[in-house]
Structure formats: C-alpha cells, structure tokens
Short mmCIF file of C-alpha atoms in Angstrom, two decimals:
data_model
loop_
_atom_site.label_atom_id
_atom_site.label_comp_id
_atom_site.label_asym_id
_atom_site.label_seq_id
_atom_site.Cartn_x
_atom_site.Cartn_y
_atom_site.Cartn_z
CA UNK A 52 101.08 107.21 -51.69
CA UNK A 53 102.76 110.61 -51.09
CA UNK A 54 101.30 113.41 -48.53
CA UNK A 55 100.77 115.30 -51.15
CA UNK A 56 98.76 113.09 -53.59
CA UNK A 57 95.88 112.93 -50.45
CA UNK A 58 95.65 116.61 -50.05
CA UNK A 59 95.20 116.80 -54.02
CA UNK A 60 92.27 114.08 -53.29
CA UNK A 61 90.79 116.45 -50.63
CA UNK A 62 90.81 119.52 -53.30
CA UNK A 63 89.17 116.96 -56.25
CA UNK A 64 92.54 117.78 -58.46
CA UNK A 65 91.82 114.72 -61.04
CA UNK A 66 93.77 115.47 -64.23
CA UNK A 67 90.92 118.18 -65.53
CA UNK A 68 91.29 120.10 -62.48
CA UNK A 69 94.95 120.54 -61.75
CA UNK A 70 94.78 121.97 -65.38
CA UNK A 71 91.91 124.53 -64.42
CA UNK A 72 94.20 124.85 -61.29
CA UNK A 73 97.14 125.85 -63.22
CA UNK A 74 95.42 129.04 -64.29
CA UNK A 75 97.19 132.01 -63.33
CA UNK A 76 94.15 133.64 -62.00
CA UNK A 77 93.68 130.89 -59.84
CA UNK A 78 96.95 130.98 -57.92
CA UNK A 79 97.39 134.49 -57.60
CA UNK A 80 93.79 134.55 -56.08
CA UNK A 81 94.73 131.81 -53.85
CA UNK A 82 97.00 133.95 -52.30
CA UNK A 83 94.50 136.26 -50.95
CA UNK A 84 92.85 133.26 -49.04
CA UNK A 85 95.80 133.44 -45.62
CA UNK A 86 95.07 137.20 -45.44
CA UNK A 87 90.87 136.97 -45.92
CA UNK A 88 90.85 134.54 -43.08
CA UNK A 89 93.15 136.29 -40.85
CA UNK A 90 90.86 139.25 -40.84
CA UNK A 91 87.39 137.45 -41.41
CA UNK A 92 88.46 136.14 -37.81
CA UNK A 93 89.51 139.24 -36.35
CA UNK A 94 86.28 140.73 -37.05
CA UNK A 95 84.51 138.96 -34.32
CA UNK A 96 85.95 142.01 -32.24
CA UNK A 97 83.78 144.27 -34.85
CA UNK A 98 80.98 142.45 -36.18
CA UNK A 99 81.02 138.81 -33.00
CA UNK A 100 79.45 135.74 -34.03
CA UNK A 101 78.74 137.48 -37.60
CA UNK A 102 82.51 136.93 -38.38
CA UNK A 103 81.89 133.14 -39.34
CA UNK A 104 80.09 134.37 -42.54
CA UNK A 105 83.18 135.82 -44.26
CA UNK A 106 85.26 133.42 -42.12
CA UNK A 107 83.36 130.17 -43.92
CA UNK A 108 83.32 132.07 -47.36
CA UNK A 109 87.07 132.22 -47.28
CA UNK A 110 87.22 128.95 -46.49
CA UNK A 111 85.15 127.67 -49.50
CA UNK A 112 87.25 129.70 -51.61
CA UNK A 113 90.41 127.67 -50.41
CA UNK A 114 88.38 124.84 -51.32
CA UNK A 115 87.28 126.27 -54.55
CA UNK A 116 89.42 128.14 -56.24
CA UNK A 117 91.51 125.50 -57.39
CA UNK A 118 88.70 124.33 -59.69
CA UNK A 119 86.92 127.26 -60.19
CA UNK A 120 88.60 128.68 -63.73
CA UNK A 121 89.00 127.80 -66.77
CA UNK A 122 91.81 125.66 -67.81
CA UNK A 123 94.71 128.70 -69.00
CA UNK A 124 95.31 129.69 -72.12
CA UNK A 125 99.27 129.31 -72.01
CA UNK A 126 100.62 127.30 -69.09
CA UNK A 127 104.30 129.22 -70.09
CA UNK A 128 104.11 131.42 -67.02
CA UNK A 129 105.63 131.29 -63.45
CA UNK A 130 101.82 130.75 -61.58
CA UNK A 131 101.26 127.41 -64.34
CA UNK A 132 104.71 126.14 -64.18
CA UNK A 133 104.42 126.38 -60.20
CA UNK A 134 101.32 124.01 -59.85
CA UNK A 135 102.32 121.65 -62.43
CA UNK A 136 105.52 121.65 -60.69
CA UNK A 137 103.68 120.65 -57.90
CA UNK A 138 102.03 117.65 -60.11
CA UNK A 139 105.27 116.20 -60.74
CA UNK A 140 106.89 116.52 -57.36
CA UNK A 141 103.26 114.65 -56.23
CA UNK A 142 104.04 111.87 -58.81
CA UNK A 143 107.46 111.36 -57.53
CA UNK A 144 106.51 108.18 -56.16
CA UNK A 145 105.80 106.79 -60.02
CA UNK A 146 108.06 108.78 -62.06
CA UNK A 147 111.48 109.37 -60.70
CA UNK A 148 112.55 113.04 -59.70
CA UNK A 149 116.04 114.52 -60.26
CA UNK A 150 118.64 113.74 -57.42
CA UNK A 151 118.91 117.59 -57.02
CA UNK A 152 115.44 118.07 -55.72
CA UNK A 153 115.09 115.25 -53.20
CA UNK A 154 116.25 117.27 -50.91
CA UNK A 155 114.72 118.22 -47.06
CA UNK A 156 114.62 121.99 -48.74
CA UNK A 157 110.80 121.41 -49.62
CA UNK A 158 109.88 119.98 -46.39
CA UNK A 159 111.75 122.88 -44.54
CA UNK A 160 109.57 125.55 -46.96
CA UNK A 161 106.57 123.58 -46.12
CA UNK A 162 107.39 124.06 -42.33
CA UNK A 163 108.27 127.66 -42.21
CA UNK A 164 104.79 127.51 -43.99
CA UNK A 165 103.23 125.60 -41.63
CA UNK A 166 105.05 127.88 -38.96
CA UNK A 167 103.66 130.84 -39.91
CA UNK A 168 99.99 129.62 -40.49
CA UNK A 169 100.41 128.74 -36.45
CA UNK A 170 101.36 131.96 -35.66
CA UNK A 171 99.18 133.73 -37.74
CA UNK A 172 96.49 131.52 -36.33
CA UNK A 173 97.62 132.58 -32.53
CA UNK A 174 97.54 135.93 -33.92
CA UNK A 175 94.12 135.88 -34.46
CA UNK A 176 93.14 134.49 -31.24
CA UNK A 177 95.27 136.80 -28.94
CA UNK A 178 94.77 139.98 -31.53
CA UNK A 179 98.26 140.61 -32.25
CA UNK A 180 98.62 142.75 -35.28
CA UNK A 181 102.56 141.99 -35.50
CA UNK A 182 102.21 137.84 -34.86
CA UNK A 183 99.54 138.74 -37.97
CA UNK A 184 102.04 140.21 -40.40
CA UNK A 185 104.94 137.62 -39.40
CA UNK A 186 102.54 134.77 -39.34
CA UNK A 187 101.33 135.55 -43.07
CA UNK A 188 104.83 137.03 -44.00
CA UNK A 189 106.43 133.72 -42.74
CA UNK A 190 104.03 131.58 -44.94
CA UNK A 191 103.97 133.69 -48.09
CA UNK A 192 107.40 133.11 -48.14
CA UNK A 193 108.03 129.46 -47.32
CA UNK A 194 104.75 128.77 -49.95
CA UNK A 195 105.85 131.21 -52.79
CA UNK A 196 109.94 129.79 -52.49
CA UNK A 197 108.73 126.36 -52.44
CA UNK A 198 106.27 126.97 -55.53
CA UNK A 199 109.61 128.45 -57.16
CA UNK A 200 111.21 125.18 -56.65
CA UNK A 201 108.68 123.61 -58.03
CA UNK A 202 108.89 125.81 -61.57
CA UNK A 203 112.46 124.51 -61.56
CA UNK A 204 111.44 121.04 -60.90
CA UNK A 205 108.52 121.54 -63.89
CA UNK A 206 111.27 122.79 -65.90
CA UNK A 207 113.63 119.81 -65.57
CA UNK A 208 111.30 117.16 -65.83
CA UNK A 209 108.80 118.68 -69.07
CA UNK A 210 112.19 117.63 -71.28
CA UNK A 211 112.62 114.27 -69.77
CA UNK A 212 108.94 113.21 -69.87
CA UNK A 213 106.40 113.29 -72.64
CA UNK A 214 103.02 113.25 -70.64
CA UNK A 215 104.71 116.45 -68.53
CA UNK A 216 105.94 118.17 -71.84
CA UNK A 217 102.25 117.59 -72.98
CA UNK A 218 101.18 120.14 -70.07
CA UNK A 219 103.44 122.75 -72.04
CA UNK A 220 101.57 125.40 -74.14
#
C-alpha cells in the first residue's frame, strides 16, 4: 500500500470524493489553507488564546475541502487533471506507471514541500515574517510543480487506461 493511498484514507477520498475533489474550486481553495494557518497562528500576538478559533477552522477546511463541492462539470482543466493525476500516481502500485515518472523528482517536490511547511511552521513560532514568505513560497512551489507532474502523468496514462480515460469530460 503506497504513502499516498493512506493519506487519501485520512481525507475519506473513496471514488465519489476524489471526483468532488477534482473540482477546480476545490484545489484552488485549498491553496489558501498554508497561508490561513500561518496567520490564524500568528494572531495569538493580536487576539492570544482566541487564535485557535480561526487556527482549528483552517484546519477543518484542509480536512474538508476536498469533499466539500460538487463533482466538476469538465475535468479538462489543469486543477482536475492535477488531482486525478494524483489518483493514478496513488494506484501505481496496481496499475503500472510510465518508466519516465518513477523517478525521485516527486519525492524531492514533496520534500521541498515538506521543507517549507517546517519553516513556515518555525516561522510562526519565532514570528519571522521572512521564514513566513519562504516557508509558504518554498511549499507552493514544490506542491504546485509536483501537481504539474502529475497533469502530465494524468495525461499519459487517460490513453493507456480505460477506467482513467473514463475520468475525462
């Protein structure tokens, strides 16, 4: 069982929900969750203990977004073609991927994530506004190449595949 398939257990993503997931509106809101926290946080110099409030809505709406629209419309659009991207990369383990994306590249983008959650995270606890900006810089851009990847890998695999070319309309 891949990493990924058990955080897709921890966010409920069944087939229904990676679907609603693959909404548009629900990645690009997604990307406001990194930059809700960082300052929900930082409030406790502002508002003290009160911070937790916006602090633990944020975090429900990590939890929650990706179930919280509406399966899309069209799923021929980057934000679509990213998560189901990510579907097939999780099912690598049943259906073969191409040779060109087993690669370390993903689990270098998914550590320059990771690297820039931890420094936005020290960011907030030692109230640096530059470790803030790097920290959220560094894992917007390790997240939104890796989610490119993952249109490519989407792309590549929809023509070899019927259930993925199903997940195209």
């Amino acid at each position: 069982m891949t990493l990924e398939r058990n955080v897709a257990r921890l966010f409920r993503l069944n087939d229904e929900n990676w679907m609603k997931h693959a909404n548009p509106w629900s990645v690009w809101t997604r990307y406001s969750v990194l930059p809700l926290i960082v300052l929900a946080f930082w409030s406790r110099v502002w508002i003290g203990w009160w911070c937790l409030i916006p602090g633990i809505a944020s975090l429900l709406w990590l939890f929650l977004n990706p179930v919280f629209f509406p399966k899309p419309r069209s799923t021929r659009n980057w934000a679509s073609k990213a998560v189901l991207g990510e579907r097939v990369y999780l099912n690598r383990d049943r259906v073969d991927i191409p040779g060109i994306h087993k690669t370390p590249l993903y689990a270098i983008l998914n550590a320059i994530s990771s690297v820039g959650m931890g420094i936005a995270i020290w960011a907030v606890v030692t109230y640096s506004v530059w470790g803030a900006v790097l920290g959220v810089a560094l894992a917007y851009l390790g997240k939104s190449w890796y989610l490119d990847r993952m249109v490519w890998l989407y792309e590549m695999m929809k023509s070899e595949h019927s259930e993925y070319r199903g997940w195209d309309y």
